[in-house]
Short mmCIF file of N, CA, C and O in Angstrom, two decimals:
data_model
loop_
_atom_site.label_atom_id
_atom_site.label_comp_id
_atom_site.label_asym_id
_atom_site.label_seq_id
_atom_site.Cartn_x
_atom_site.Cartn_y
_atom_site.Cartn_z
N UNK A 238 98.12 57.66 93.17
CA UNK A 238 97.67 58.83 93.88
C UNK A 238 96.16 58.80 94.00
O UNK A 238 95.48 58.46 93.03
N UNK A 239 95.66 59.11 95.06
CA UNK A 239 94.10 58.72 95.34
C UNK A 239 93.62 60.16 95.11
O UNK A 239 94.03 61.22 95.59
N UNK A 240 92.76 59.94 94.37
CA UNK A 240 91.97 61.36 93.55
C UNK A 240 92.46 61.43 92.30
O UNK A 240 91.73 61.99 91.47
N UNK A 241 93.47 61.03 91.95
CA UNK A 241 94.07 61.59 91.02
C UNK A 241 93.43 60.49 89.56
O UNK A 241 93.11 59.30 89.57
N UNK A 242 93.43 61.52 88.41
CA UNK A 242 93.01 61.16 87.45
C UNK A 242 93.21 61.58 85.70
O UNK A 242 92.96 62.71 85.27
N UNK A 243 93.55 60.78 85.07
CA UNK A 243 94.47 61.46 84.07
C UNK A 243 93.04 60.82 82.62
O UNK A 243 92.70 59.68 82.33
N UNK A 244 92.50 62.41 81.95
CA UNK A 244 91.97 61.92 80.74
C UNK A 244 92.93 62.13 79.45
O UNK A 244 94.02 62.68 79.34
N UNK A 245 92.12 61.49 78.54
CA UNK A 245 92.79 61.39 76.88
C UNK A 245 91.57 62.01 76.69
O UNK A 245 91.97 61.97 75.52
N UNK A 246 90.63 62.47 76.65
CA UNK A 246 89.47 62.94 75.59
C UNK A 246 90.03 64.50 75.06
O UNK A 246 91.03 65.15 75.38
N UNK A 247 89.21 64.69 74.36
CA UNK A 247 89.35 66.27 73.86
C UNK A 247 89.22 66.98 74.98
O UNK A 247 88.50 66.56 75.88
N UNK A 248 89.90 68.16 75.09
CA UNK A 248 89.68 68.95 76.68
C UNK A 248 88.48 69.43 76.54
O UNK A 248 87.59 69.24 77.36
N UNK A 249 88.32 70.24 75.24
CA UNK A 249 86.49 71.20 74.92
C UNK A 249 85.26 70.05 75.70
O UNK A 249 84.42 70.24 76.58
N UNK A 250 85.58 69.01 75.02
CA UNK A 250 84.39 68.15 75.16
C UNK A 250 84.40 67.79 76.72
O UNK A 250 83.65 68.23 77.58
N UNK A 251 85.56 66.80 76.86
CA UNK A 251 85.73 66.97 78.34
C UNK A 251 85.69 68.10 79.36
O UNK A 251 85.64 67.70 80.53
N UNK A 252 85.71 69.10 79.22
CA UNK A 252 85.30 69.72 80.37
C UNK A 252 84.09 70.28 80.05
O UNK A 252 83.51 70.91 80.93
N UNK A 253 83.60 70.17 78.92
CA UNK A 253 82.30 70.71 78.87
C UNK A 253 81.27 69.83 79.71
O UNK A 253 80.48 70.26 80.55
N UNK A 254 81.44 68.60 79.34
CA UNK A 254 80.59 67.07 79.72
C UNK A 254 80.77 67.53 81.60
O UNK A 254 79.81 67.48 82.37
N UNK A 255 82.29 68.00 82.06
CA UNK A 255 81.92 68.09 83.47
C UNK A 255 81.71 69.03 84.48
O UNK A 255 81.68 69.08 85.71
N UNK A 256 81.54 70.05 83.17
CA UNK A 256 81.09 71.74 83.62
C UNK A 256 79.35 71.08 83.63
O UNK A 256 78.73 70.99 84.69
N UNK A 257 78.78 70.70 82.37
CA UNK A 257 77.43 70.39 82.96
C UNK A 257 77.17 69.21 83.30
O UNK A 257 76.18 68.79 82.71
N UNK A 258 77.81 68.20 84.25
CA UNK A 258 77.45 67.13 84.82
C UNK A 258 77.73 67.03 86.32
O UNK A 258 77.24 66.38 87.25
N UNK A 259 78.31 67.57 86.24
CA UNK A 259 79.21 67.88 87.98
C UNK A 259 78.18 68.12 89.00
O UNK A 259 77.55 69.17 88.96
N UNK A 260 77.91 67.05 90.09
CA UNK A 260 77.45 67.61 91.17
C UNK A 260 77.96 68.53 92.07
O UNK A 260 79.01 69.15 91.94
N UNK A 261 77.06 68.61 93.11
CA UNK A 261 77.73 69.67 93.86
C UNK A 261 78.79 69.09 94.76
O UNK A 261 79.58 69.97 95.09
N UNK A 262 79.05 68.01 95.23
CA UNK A 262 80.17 67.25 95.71
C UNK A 262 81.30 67.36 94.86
O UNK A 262 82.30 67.99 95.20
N UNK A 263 81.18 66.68 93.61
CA UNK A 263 82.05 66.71 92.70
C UNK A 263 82.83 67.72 92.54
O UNK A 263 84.05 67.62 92.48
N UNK A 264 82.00 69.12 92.43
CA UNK A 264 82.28 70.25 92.25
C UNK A 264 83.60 70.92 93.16
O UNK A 264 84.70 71.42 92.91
N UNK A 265 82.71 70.57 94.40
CA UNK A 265 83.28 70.75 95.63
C UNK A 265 84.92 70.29 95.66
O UNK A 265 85.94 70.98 95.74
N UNK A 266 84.71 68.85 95.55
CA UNK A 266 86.16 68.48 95.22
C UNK A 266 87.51 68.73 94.10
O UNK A 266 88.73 68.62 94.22
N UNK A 267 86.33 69.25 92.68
CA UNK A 267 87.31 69.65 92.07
C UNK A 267 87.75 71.44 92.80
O UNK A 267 88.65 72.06 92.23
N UNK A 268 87.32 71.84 93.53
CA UNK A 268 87.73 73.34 93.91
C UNK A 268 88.98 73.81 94.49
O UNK A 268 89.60 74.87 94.52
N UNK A 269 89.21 71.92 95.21
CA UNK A 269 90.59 71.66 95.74
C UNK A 269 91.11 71.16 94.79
O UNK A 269 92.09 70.58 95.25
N UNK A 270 91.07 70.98 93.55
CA UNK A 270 92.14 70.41 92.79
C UNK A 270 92.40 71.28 91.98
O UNK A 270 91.77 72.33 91.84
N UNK A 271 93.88 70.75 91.01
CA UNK A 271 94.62 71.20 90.16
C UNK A 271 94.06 70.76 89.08
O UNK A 271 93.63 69.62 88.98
N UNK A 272 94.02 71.75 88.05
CA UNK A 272 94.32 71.36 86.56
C UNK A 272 95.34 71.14 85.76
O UNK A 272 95.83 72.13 85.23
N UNK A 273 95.73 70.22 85.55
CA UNK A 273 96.83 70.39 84.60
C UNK A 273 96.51 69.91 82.76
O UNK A 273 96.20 68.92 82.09
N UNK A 274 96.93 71.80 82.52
CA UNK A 274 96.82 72.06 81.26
C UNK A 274 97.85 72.18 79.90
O UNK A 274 98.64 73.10 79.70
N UNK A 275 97.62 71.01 79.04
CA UNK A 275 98.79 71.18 78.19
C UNK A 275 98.32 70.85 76.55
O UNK A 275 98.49 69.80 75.92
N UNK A 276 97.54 72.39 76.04
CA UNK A 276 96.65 72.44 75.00
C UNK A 276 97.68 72.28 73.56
O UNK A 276 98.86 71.97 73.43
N UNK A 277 97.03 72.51 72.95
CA UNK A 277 98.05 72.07 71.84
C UNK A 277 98.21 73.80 71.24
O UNK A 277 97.64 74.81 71.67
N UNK A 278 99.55 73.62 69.67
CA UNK A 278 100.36 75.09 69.79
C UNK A 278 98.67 76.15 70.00
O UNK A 278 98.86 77.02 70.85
N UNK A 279 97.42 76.18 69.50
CA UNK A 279 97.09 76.74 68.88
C UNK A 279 95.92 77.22 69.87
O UNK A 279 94.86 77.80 69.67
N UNK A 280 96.72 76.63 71.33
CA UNK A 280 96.15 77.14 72.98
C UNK A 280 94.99 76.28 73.41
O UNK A 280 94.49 75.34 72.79
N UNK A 281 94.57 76.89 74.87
CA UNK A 281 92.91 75.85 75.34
C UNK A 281 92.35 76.45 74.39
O UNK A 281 92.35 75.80 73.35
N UNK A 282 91.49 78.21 74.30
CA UNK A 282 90.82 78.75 73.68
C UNK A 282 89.97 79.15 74.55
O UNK A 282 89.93 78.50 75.60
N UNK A 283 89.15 80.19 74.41
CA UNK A 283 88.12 80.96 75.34
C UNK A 283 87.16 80.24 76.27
O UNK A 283 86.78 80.33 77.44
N UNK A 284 86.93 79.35 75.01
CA UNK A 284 85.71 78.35 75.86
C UNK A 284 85.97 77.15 76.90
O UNK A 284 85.42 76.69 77.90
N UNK A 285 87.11 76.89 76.12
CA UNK A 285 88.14 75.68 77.19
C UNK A 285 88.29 76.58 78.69
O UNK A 285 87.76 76.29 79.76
N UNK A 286 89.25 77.85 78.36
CA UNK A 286 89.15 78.55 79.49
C UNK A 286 87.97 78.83 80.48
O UNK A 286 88.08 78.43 81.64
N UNK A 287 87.12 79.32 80.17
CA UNK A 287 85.87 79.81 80.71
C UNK A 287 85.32 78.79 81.65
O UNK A 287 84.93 79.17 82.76
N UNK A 288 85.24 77.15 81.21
CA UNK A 288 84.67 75.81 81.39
C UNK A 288 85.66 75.83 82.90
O UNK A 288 85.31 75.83 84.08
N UNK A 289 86.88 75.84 82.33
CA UNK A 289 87.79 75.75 83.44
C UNK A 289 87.63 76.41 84.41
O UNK A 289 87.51 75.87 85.51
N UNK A 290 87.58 77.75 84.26
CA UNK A 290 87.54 78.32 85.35
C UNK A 290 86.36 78.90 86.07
O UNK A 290 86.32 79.63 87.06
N UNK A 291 85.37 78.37 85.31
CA UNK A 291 83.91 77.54 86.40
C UNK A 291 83.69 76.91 87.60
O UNK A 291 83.03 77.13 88.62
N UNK A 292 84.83 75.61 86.96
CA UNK A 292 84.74 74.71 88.06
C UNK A 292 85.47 75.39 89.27
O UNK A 292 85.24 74.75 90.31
N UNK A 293 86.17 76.35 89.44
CA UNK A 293 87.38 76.95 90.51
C UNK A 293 88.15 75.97 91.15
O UNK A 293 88.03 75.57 92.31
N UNK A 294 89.24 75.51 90.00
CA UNK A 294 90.19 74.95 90.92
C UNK A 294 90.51 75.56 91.35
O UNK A 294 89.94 76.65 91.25
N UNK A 295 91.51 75.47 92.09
CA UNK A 295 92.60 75.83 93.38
C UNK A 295 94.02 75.96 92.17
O UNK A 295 93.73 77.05 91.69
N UNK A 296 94.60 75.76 91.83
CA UNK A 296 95.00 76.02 90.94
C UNK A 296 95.18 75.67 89.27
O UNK A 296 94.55 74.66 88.95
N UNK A 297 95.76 76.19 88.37
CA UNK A 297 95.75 75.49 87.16
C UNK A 297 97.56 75.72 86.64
O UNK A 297 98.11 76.80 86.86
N UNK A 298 98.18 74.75 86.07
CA UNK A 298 99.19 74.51 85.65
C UNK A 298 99.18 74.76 84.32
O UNK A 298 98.29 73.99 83.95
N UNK A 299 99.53 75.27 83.45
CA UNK A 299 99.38 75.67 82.22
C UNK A 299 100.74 75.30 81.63
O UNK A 299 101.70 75.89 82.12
N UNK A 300 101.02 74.18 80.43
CA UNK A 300 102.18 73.96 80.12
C UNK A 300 101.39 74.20 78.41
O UNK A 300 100.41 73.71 77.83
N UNK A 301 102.90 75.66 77.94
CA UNK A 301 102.62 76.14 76.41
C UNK A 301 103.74 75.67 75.73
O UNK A 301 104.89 75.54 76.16
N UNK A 302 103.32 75.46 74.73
CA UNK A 302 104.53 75.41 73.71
C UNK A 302 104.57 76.65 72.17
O UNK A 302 105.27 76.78 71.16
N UNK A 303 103.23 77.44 72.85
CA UNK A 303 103.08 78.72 71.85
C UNK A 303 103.22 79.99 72.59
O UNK A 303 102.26 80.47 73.18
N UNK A 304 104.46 80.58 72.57
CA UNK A 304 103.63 82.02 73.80
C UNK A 304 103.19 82.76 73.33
O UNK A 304 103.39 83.85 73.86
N UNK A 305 102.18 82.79 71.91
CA UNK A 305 101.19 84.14 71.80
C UNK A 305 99.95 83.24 72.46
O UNK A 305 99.18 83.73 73.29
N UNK A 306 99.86 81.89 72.01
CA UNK A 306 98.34 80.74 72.61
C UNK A 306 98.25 81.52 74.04
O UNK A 306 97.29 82.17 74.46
N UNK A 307 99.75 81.23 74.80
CA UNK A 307 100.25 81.46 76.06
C UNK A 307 99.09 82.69 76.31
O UNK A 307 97.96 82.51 76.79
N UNK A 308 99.66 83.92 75.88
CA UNK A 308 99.24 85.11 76.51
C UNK A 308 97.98 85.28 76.06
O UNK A 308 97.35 86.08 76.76
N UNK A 309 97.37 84.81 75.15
CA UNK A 309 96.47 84.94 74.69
C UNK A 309 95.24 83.88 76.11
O UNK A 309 94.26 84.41 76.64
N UNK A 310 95.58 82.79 76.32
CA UNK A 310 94.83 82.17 76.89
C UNK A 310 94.49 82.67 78.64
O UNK A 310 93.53 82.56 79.41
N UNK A 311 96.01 83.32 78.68
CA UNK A 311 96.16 83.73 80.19
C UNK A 311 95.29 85.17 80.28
O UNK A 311 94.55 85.28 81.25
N UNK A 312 95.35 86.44 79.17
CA UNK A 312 94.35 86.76 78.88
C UNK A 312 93.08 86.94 79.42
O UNK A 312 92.57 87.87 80.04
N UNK A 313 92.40 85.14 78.82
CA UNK A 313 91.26 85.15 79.52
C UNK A 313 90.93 84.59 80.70
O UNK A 313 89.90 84.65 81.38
N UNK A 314 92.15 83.92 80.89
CA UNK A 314 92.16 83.53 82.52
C UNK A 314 91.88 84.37 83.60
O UNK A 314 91.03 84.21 84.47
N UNK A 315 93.14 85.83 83.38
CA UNK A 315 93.02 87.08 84.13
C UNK A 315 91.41 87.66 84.28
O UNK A 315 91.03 88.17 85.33
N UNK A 316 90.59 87.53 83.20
CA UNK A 316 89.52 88.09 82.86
C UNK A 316 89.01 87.44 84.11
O UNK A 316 88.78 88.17 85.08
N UNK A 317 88.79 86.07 84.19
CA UNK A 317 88.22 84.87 85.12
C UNK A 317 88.72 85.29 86.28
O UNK A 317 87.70 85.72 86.83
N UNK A 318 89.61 85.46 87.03
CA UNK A 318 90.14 85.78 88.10
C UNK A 318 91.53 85.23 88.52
O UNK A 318 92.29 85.59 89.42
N UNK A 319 91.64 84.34 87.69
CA UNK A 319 93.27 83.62 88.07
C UNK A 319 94.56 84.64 87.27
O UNK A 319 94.60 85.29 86.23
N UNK A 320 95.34 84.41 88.18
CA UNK A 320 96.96 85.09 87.80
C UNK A 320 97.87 84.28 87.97
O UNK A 320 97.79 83.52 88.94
N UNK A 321 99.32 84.20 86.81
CA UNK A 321 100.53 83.77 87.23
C UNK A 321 101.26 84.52 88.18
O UNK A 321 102.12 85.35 87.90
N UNK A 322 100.82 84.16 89.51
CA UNK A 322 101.22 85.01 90.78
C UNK A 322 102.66 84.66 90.63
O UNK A 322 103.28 85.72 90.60
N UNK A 323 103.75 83.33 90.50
CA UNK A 323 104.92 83.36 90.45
C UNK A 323 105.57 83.08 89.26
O UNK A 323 106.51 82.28 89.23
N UNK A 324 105.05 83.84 87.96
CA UNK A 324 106.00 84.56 87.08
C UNK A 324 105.80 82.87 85.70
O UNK A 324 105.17 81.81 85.78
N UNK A 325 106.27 83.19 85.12
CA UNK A 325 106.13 82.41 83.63
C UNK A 325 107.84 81.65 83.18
O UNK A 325 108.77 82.25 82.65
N UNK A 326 107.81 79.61 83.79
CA UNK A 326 109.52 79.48 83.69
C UNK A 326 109.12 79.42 82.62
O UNK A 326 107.96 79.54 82.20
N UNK A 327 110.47 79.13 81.87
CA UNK A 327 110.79 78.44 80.70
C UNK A 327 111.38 77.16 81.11
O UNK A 327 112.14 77.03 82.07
N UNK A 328 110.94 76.07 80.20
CA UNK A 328 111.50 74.61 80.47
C UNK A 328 112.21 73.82 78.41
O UNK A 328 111.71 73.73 77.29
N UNK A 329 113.55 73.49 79.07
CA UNK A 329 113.85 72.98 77.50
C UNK A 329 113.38 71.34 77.98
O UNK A 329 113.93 70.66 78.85
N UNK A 330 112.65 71.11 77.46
CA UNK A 330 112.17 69.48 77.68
C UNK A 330 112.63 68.77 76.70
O UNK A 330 112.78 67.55 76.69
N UNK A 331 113.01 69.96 75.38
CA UNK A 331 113.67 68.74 74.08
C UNK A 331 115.24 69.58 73.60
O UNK A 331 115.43 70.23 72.57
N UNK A 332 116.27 69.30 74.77
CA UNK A 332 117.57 69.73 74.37
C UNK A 332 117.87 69.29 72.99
O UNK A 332 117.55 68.20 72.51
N UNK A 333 118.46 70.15 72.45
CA UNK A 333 119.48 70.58 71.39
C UNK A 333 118.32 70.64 70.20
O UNK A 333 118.49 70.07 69.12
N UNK A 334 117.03 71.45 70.55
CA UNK A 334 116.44 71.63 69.51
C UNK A 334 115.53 72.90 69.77
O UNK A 334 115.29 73.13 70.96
N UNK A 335 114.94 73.82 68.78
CA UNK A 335 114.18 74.73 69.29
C UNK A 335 113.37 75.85 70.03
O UNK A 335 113.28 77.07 70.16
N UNK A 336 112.59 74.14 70.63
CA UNK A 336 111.75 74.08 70.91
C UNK A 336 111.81 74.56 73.15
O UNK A 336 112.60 74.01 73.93
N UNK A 337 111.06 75.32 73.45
CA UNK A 337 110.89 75.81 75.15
C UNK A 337 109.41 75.32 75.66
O UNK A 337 108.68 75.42 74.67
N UNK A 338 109.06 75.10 76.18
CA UNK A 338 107.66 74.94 76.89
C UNK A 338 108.16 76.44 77.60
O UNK A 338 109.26 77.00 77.60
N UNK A 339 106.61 76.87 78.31
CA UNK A 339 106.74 78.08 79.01
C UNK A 339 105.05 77.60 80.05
O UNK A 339 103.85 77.57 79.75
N UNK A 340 105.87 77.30 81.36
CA UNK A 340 105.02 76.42 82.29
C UNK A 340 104.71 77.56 82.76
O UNK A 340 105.63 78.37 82.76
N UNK A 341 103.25 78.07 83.37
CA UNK A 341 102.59 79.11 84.47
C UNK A 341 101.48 78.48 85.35
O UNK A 341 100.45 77.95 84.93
N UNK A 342 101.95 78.65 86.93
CA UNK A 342 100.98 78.28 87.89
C UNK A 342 99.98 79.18 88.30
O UNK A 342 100.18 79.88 89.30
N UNK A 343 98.80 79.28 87.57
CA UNK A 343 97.68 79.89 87.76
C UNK A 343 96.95 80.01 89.03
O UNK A 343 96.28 79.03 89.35
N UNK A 344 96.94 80.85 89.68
CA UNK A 344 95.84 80.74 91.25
C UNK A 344 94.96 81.99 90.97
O UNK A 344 95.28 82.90 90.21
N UNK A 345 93.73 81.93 91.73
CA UNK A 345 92.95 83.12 92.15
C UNK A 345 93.52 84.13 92.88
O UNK A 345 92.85 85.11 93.21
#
């Protein structure tokens, strides 16, 4: 997929490094893109959020496996301006155990 780009770093660090490195092109291009977010149980966190929703994607994908992280993170998303305009699924990704992810497509 052309554009497309998948990191391993820490998200904090990583999006911090491209909240202040980002040109204005760069910028530009991430405004049309997606985030896809899949923090660990204990959520992005305020600052992860905030970084994120700097850059203004176009949307953000949020995959939880905590739903207080969940509401807690969306929270400060709402604060930012993004909403789960079509509602919060649930996904069993690990049948016959537990465990639900709870996926939300974030837009402005």
């Amino acid at each position: 997929w052309v554009g497309v780009r998948a990191e391993t770093a820490r998200v904090d660090r990583f999006v911090s490094r491209v909240g202040a490195d980002a040109s204005a092109r760069e910028r530009e291009r991430l405004a049309r893109g997606v985030v896809l977010l899949d923090p660990p149980r204990a959520g992005a966190g305020a600052e992860v959020v905030t970084v994120i929703a700097a850059l203004s994607p176009s949307a953000v994908v949020y995959v939880a496996c905590d739903p207080v992280a969940l509401a807690r993170d969306l929270a400060t998303f709402a604060e930012l301006g993004y909403r789960a305009h079509d509602g919060i699924r649930g996904v069993d990704l690990f049948p016959n155990s537990h465990h639900v992810e709870a996926v939300a497509v974030l837009r402005r």
